[in-house]
Amino acid sequence: MRAYERLLNYVKVHTTSDPNTGAHPSTARQFDLARQLVEELKALGLADAHVDEHCYVYATLPATPGQEAAKPLGFIAHMDTTDDASGENVQPQLHPNYDGGPVTLPATGMVLDPETFPFLKEMKGQTLITTDGSTLLGADDKAGVAEIMTMVERVQAENRPHGKLCIGFTPDEEIGEGASLFDVEHFGAAYAYTVDGEDVGEISYENFNAAAAIVTVHGFSVHPGSAKNAMRNAQNIAIEFHQALPAFSRP
């Protein structure tokens, strides 16, 4: 099966995470894709494939003869999608032999214009996969999931020599909790790649790092007649606080 065919299947499984539940995983629906992937991995010969109580999928592909001494290599992707837009009832659209021009999404009339998204110009002649405009697509990171699953299939079908391969699929990456309960020792890799990038052929050797904070600013209200040097505007204080953050670190 081609990677894009798997992607078209996976995006139809609703796996949106939720930053407000406090649960792990944040939404039970992420188990739907996790269980599907476990069954697919077992069908591909990874007999130890399983999902734990926190919705982390683990599986290993044993080393081929003569490669047992190689350090185990891991591949990781996340199953959840962001809650910035709906991830339910996704209707993927294929645009074969893309002509390099604007793409209209049928459900909403929204337009993906190369002038706004210059990378589209590099896609000319290829097949684009988009949403219909009513939901997100979910390629972040179900494309990564599809690529890993296809890799597992191909290395076996093509009899490629390899060391032990460790496969991991995680929940809740979009809310910053994807690694919270990931069992690194159980995963078993000496090195691992997260398949969640952008440009073809691009490898990032440093990870993105960020933190969230809720800042509450209290002003001080005084009657305008006696407000001089006493009243404090909370908005102005918030602006001063934001401007005091390092210029290259603040959002």
mmCIF file of C-alpha atoms in Angstrom:
data_model
loop_
_atom_site.group_PDB
_atom_site.id
_atom_site.type_symbol
_atom_site.label_atom_id
_atom_site.label_comp_id
_atom_site.label_asym_id
_atom_site.label_seq_id
_atom_site.Cartn_x
_atom_site.Cartn_y
_atom_site.Cartn_z
ATOM 1 C CA MET A 1 0.000 0.000 0.000
ATOM 2 C CA ARG A 2 1.238 3.495 -0.859
ATOM 3 C CA ALA A 3 1.843 6.008 1.934
ATOM 4 C CA TYR A 4 -0.760 8.405 0.554
ATOM 5 C CA GLU A 5 -3.368 5.634 0.577
ATOM 6 C CA ARG A 6 -2.734 5.063 4.254
ATOM 7 C CA LEU A 7 -2.933 8.813 4.859
ATOM 8 C CA LEU A 8 -6.358 9.005 3.212
ATOM 9 C CA ASN A 9 -7.515 6.300 5.609
ATOM 10 C CA TYR A 10 -5.978 7.737 8.768
ATOM 11 C CA VAL A 11 -7.259 11.296 8.333
ATOM 12 C CA LYS A 12 -10.821 9.987 8.460
ATOM 13 C CA VAL A 13 -10.295 8.812 12.045
ATOM 14 C CA HIS A 14 -11.197 11.624 14.449
ATOM 15 C CA THR A 15 -8.257 12.082 16.839
ATOM 16 C CA THR A 16 -8.390 15.727 17.951
ATOM 17 C CA SER A 17 -6.711 16.283 21.322
ATOM 18 C CA ASP A 18 -8.070 18.639 24.005
ATOM 19 C CA PRO A 19 -5.873 20.815 26.260
ATOM 20 C CA ASN A 20 -8.608 21.228 28.869
ATOM 21 C CA THR A 21 -9.437 17.695 30.026
ATOM 22 C CA GLY A 22 -6.398 16.918 32.176
ATOM 23 C CA ALA A 23 -6.697 13.262 31.122
ATOM 24 C CA HIS A 24 -4.026 11.068 29.510
ATOM 25 C CA PRO A 25 -4.791 10.728 26.670
ATOM 26 C CA SER A 26 -6.735 13.967 26.606
ATOM 27 C CA THR A 27 -9.437 12.390 24.406
ATOM 28 C CA ALA A 28 -10.478 8.738 24.325
ATOM 29 C CA ARG A 29 -11.056 8.904 20.567
ATOM 30 C CA GLN A 30 -7.304 8.766 19.997
ATOM 31 C CA PHE A 31 -7.509 5.088 20.953
ATOM 32 C CA ASP A 32 -9.507 4.484 17.761
ATOM 33 C CA LEU A 33 -6.487 5.129 15.560
ATOM 34 C CA ALA A 34 -4.084 3.565 18.058
ATOM 35 C CA ARG A 35 -5.932 0.246 18.009
ATOM 36 C CA GLN A 36 -6.164 0.333 14.220
ATOM 37 C CA LEU A 37 -2.411 0.847 13.957
ATOM 38 C CA VAL A 38 -1.713 -2.018 16.353
ATOM 39 C CA GLU A 39 -3.718 -4.380 14.164
ATOM 40 C CA GLU A 40 -1.968 -3.129 11.021
ATOM 41 C CA LEU A 41 1.455 -3.530 12.629
ATOM 42 C CA LYS A 42 0.645 -7.086 13.665
ATOM 43 C CA ALA A 43 -0.504 -7.827 10.113
ATOM 44 C CA LEU A 44 2.886 -6.532 8.930
ATOM 45 C CA GLY A 45 4.630 -9.042 11.176
ATOM 46 C CA LEU A 46 5.375 -6.937 14.273
ATOM 47 C CA ALA A 47 3.956 -9.444 16.725
ATOM 48 C CA ASP A 48 4.679 -7.390 19.854
ATOM 49 C CA ALA A 49 2.667 -4.350 18.701
ATOM 50 C CA HIS A 50 0.472 -2.997 21.494
ATOM 51 C CA VAL A 51 -1.125 0.151 22.881
ATOM 52 C CA ASP A 52 -0.801 0.979 26.574
ATOM 53 C CA GLU A 53 -3.362 2.520 28.897
ATOM 54 C CA HIS A 54 -2.218 6.040 27.991
ATOM 55 C CA CYS A 55 -2.610 5.501 24.220
ATOM 56 C CA TYR A 56 1.055 5.044 23.319
ATOM 57 C CA VAL A 57 1.649 2.484 20.582
ATOM 58 C CA TYR A 58 4.877 0.471 20.676
ATOM 59 C CA ALA A 59 6.188 -2.152 18.265
ATOM 60 C CA THR A 60 9.513 -3.578 17.140
ATOM 61 C CA LEU A 61 10.767 -5.088 13.919
ATOM 62 C CA PRO A 62 13.622 -7.490 14.770
ATOM 63 C CA ALA A 63 16.996 -7.060 13.102
ATOM 64 C CA THR A 64 17.695 -9.022 9.955
ATOM 65 C CA PRO A 65 20.340 -11.777 10.151
ATOM 66 C CA GLY A 66 23.808 -10.300 10.514
ATOM 67 C CA GLN A 67 22.522 -6.912 11.705
ATOM 68 C CA GLU A 68 21.795 -7.839 15.319
ATOM 69 C CA ALA A 69 24.731 -5.788 16.628
ATOM 70 C CA ALA A 70 23.475 -2.552 15.069
ATOM 71 C CA LYS A 71 22.102 -0.014 17.519
ATOM 72 C CA PRO A 72 18.282 -0.015 17.573
ATOM 73 C CA LEU A 73 16.802 2.817 15.519
ATOM 74 C CA GLY A 74 13.448 4.377 16.365
ATOM 75 C CA PHE A 75 10.751 6.156 14.383
ATOM 76 C CA ILE A 76 8.087 8.241 16.120
ATOM 77 C CA ALA A 77 4.973 10.125 14.980
ATOM 78 C CA HIS A 78 1.900 11.475 16.748
ATOM 79 C CA MET A 79 -1.689 10.435 16.163
ATOM 80 C CA ASP A 80 -3.602 13.455 17.467
ATOM 81 C CA THR A 81 -4.559 16.565 15.532
ATOM 82 C CA THR A 82 -4.878 20.130 16.757
ATOM 83 C CA ASP A 83 -8.126 21.539 18.083
ATOM 84 C CA ASP A 84 -7.582 24.783 16.150
ATOM 85 C CA ALA A 85 -10.040 23.438 13.562
ATOM 86 C CA SER A 86 -12.412 20.501 13.377
ATOM 87 C CA GLY A 87 -10.831 17.107 12.787
ATOM 88 C CA GLU A 88 -14.118 15.247 12.438
ATOM 89 C CA ASN A 89 -15.597 14.007 9.159
ATOM 90 C CA VAL A 90 -12.502 14.945 7.173
ATOM 91 C CA GLN A 91 -13.035 14.803 3.407
ATOM 92 C CA PRO A 92 -9.607 14.708 1.723
ATOM 93 C CA GLN A 93 -9.337 16.074 -1.808
ATOM 94 C CA LEU A 94 -6.832 14.838 -4.393
ATOM 95 C CA HIS A 95 -5.475 17.260 -7.001
ATOM 96 C CA PRO A 96 -3.524 15.124 -9.527
ATOM 97 C CA ASN A 97 -0.867 16.752 -11.710
ATOM 98 C CA TYR A 98 -1.160 20.070 -9.873
ATOM 99 C CA ASP A 99 -0.714 22.953 -12.296
ATOM 100 C CA GLY A 100 0.966 25.348 -9.867
ATOM 101 C CA GLY A 101 -1.981 27.738 -9.634
ATOM 102 C CA PRO A 102 -4.536 28.603 -6.940
ATOM 103 C CA VAL A 103 -6.482 25.681 -5.427
ATOM 104 C CA THR A 104 -10.096 26.225 -4.394
ATOM 105 C CA LEU A 105 -11.394 24.135 -1.497
ATOM 106 C CA PRO A 106 -14.904 23.032 -2.493
ATOM 107 C CA ALA A 107 -16.768 23.154 0.818
ATOM 108 C CA THR A 108 -15.940 26.764 1.647
ATOM 109 C CA GLY A 109 -14.519 28.394 -1.463
ATOM 110 C CA MET A 110 -11.288 29.125 0.394
ATOM 111 C CA VAL A 111 -8.309 29.448 -1.925
ATOM 112 C CA LEU A 112 -4.770 28.182 -1.460
ATOM 113 C CA ASP A 113 -2.812 30.721 -3.478
ATOM 114 C CA PRO A 114 0.870 30.236 -4.362
ATOM 115 C CA GLU A 115 1.371 33.957 -3.793
ATOM 116 C CA THR A 116 0.401 33.411 -0.160
ATOM 117 C CA PHE A 117 1.942 29.942 0.147
ATOM 118 C CA PRO A 118 5.050 30.064 -2.097
ATOM 119 C CA PHE A 119 5.983 26.424 -1.435
ATOM 120 C CA LEU A 120 3.038 25.412 -3.629
ATOM 121 C CA LYS A 121 5.054 26.463 -6.670
ATOM 122 C CA GLU A 122 7.474 23.626 -5.919
ATOM 123 C CA MET A 123 4.608 21.119 -6.013
ATOM 124 C CA LYS A 124 3.779 21.658 -9.690
ATOM 125 C CA GLY A 125 3.221 18.360 -11.472
ATOM 126 C CA GLN A 126 2.663 16.426 -8.270
ATOM 127 C CA THR A 127 -0.545 15.239 -6.613
ATOM 128 C CA LEU A 128 -1.714 17.536 -3.829
ATOM 129 C CA ILE A 129 -3.888 16.294 -0.987
ATOM 130 C CA THR A 130 -5.956 18.962 0.739
ATOM 131 C CA THR A 131 -8.980 19.256 2.955
ATOM 132 C CA ASP A 132 -12.315 20.327 1.481
ATOM 133 C CA GLY A 133 -12.083 23.484 3.591
ATOM 134 C CA SER A 134 -14.594 22.511 6.279
ATOM 135 C CA THR A 135 -12.005 20.788 8.491
ATOM 136 C CA LEU A 136 -8.287 20.489 8.852
ATOM 137 C CA LEU A 137 -6.656 17.648 6.921
ATOM 138 C CA GLY A 138 -4.677 16.038 9.710
ATOM 139 C CA ALA A 139 -1.504 15.391 7.737
ATOM 140 C CA ASP A 140 0.210 16.730 10.866
ATOM 141 C CA ASP A 141 1.110 14.115 11.739
ATOM 142 C CA LYS A 142 -0.866 11.344 10.089
ATOM 143 C CA ALA A 143 1.401 11.750 7.077
ATOM 144 C CA GLY A 144 4.258 10.792 9.385
ATOM 145 C CA VAL A 145 2.293 7.815 10.685
ATOM 146 C CA ALA A 146 1.585 6.718 7.107
ATOM 147 C CA GLU A 147 5.239 7.064 6.113
ATOM 148 C CA ILE A 148 6.440 4.965 9.041
ATOM 149 C CA MET A 149 3.868 2.250 8.391
ATOM 150 C CA THR A 150 4.831 2.144 4.723
ATOM 151 C CA MET A 151 8.515 1.998 5.623
ATOM 152 C CA VAL A 152 7.834 -1.012 7.866
ATOM 153 C CA GLU A 153 6.105 -2.737 4.966
ATOM 154 C CA ARG A 154 8.719 -1.894 2.340
ATOM 155 C CA VAL A 155 11.880 -2.811 4.239
ATOM 156 C CA GLN A 156 10.452 -6.297 4.634
ATOM 157 C CA ALA A 157 9.030 -6.629 1.124
ATOM 158 C CA GLU A 158 12.336 -5.495 -0.384
ATOM 159 C CA ASN A 159 14.444 -7.615 2.000
ATOM 160 C CA ARG A 160 16.517 -4.638 3.083
ATOM 161 C CA PRO A 161 19.043 -5.405 5.840
ATOM 162 C CA HIS A 162 18.443 -3.433 9.029
ATOM 163 C CA GLY A 163 19.033 -3.447 12.744
ATOM 164 C CA LYS A 164 16.211 -3.572 15.240
ATOM 165 C CA LEU A 165 13.579 -0.945 14.373
ATOM 166 C CA CYS A 166 11.486 0.552 17.164
ATOM 167 C CA ILE A 167 8.141 2.099 16.250
ATOM 168 C CA GLY A 168 6.272 4.554 18.481
ATOM 169 C CA PHE A 169 3.034 6.458 17.959
ATOM 170 C CA THR A 170 2.040 9.017 20.578
ATOM 171 C CA PRO A 171 -1.084 10.926 21.620
ATOM 172 C CA ASP A 172 -1.457 14.577 22.622
ATOM 173 C CA GLU A 173 1.536 16.079 20.831
ATOM 174 C CA GLU A 174 -0.547 19.054 19.740
ATOM 175 C CA ILE A 175 -1.179 20.063 23.365
ATOM 176 C CA GLY A 176 2.465 19.675 24.378
ATOM 177 C CA GLU A 177 2.037 16.381 26.219
ATOM 178 C CA GLY A 178 3.138 13.864 23.605
ATOM 179 C CA ALA A 179 6.252 12.822 25.519
ATOM 180 C CA SER A 180 4.773 13.135 29.012
ATOM 181 C CA LEU A 181 4.197 9.409 29.546
ATOM 182 C CA PHE A 182 6.311 8.003 26.722
ATOM 183 C CA ASP A 183 8.278 5.025 28.046
ATOM 184 C CA VAL A 184 11.723 5.572 26.543
ATOM 185 C CA GLU A 185 13.214 2.422 28.078
ATOM 186 C CA HIS A 186 10.336 0.280 26.849
ATOM 187 C CA PHE A 187 10.594 1.884 23.403
ATOM 188 C CA GLY A 188 14.112 0.525 23.236
ATOM 189 C CA ALA A 189 15.822 2.713 20.627
ATOM 190 C CA ALA A 190 19.361 4.026 20.915
ATOM 191 C CA TYR A 191 18.495 6.794 18.450
ATOM 192 C CA ALA A 192 15.186 7.898 16.986
ATOM 193 C CA TYR A 193 13.706 10.158 14.352
ATOM 194 C CA THR A 194 10.440 12.009 14.794
ATOM 195 C CA VAL A 195 8.735 11.914 11.402
ATOM 196 C CA ASP A 196 6.914 15.233 11.643
ATOM 197 C CA GLY A 197 8.809 17.600 9.390
ATOM 198 C CA GLU A 198 8.236 19.840 6.406
ATOM 199 C CA ASP A 199 10.461 19.835 3.333
ATOM 200 C CA VAL A 200 11.345 16.536 1.674
ATOM 201 C CA GLY A 201 14.865 15.559 2.691
ATOM 202 C CA GLU A 202 15.004 17.973 5.627
ATOM 203 C CA ILE A 203 16.369 16.688 8.947
ATOM 204 C CA SER A 204 16.284 18.840 12.094
ATOM 205 C CA TYR A 205 18.933 17.958 14.678
ATOM 206 C CA GLU A 206 17.545 20.300 17.357
ATOM 207 C CA ASN A 207 14.001 20.218 18.649
ATOM 208 C CA PHE A 208 11.586 23.092 18.955
ATOM 209 C CA ASN A 209 11.044 24.060 22.587
ATOM 210 C CA ALA A 210 8.386 26.311 24.042
ATOM 211 C CA ALA A 211 6.312 26.886 27.152
ATOM 212 C CA ALA A 212 2.908 28.370 27.849
ATOM 213 C CA ALA A 213 1.970 30.726 30.656
ATOM 214 C CA ILE A 214 -1.187 32.460 31.776
ATOM 215 C CA VAL A 215 -0.436 35.976 33.007
ATOM 216 C CA THR A 216 -3.111 37.921 34.847
ATOM 217 C CA VAL A 217 -2.607 41.677 35.012
ATOM 218 C CA HIS A 218 -4.509 43.789 37.522
ATOM 219 C CA GLY A 219 -4.874 47.486 36.940
ATOM 220 C CA PHE A 220 -5.929 50.092 39.472
ATOM 221 C CA SER A 221 -9.099 52.060 38.872
ATOM 222 C CA VAL A 222 -9.383 55.582 40.245
ATOM 223 C CA HIS A 223 -11.895 58.344 39.558
ATOM 224 C CA PRO A 224 -10.523 60.402 36.657
ATOM 225 C CA GLY A 225 -10.670 63.538 38.770
ATOM 226 C CA SER A 226 -7.940 62.202 41.036
ATOM 227 C CA ALA A 227 -6.314 59.609 38.787
ATOM 228 C CA LYS A 228 -3.020 61.378 38.067
ATOM 229 C CA ASN A 229 -0.088 59.179 39.120
ATOM 230 C CA ALA A 230 -2.525 56.716 40.694
ATOM 231 C CA MET A 231 -4.616 54.964 38.014
ATOM 232 C CA ARG A 232 -2.972 51.976 36.293
ATOM 233 C CA ASN A 233 -4.181 50.692 32.925
ATOM 234 C CA ALA A 234 -3.927 46.885 32.881
ATOM 235 C CA GLN A 235 -3.565 46.825 29.096
ATOM 236 C CA ASN A 236 -0.586 49.156 29.199
ATOM 237 C CA ILE A 237 1.040 47.059 31.909
ATOM 238 C CA ALA A 238 0.514 43.917 29.810
ATOM 239 C CA ILE A 239 2.125 45.632 26.814
ATOM 240 C CA GLU A 240 5.123 46.653 28.928
ATOM 241 C CA PHE A 241 5.446 43.084 30.206
ATOM 242 C CA HIS A 242 5.373 41.635 26.701
ATOM 243 C CA GLN A 243 7.901 44.129 25.389
ATOM 244 C CA ALA A 244 10.240 43.246 28.262
ATOM 245 C CA LEU A 245 10.510 39.658 27.016
ATOM 246 C CA PRO A 246 13.565 38.888 24.830
ATOM 247 C CA ALA A 247 12.789 39.959 21.269
ATOM 248 C CA PHE A 248 13.802 36.637 19.697
ATOM 249 C CA SER A 249 12.083 34.449 22.292
ATOM 250 C CA ARG A 250 8.646 35.955 22.669
ATOM 251 C CA PRO A 251 5.727 34.870 20.451
#
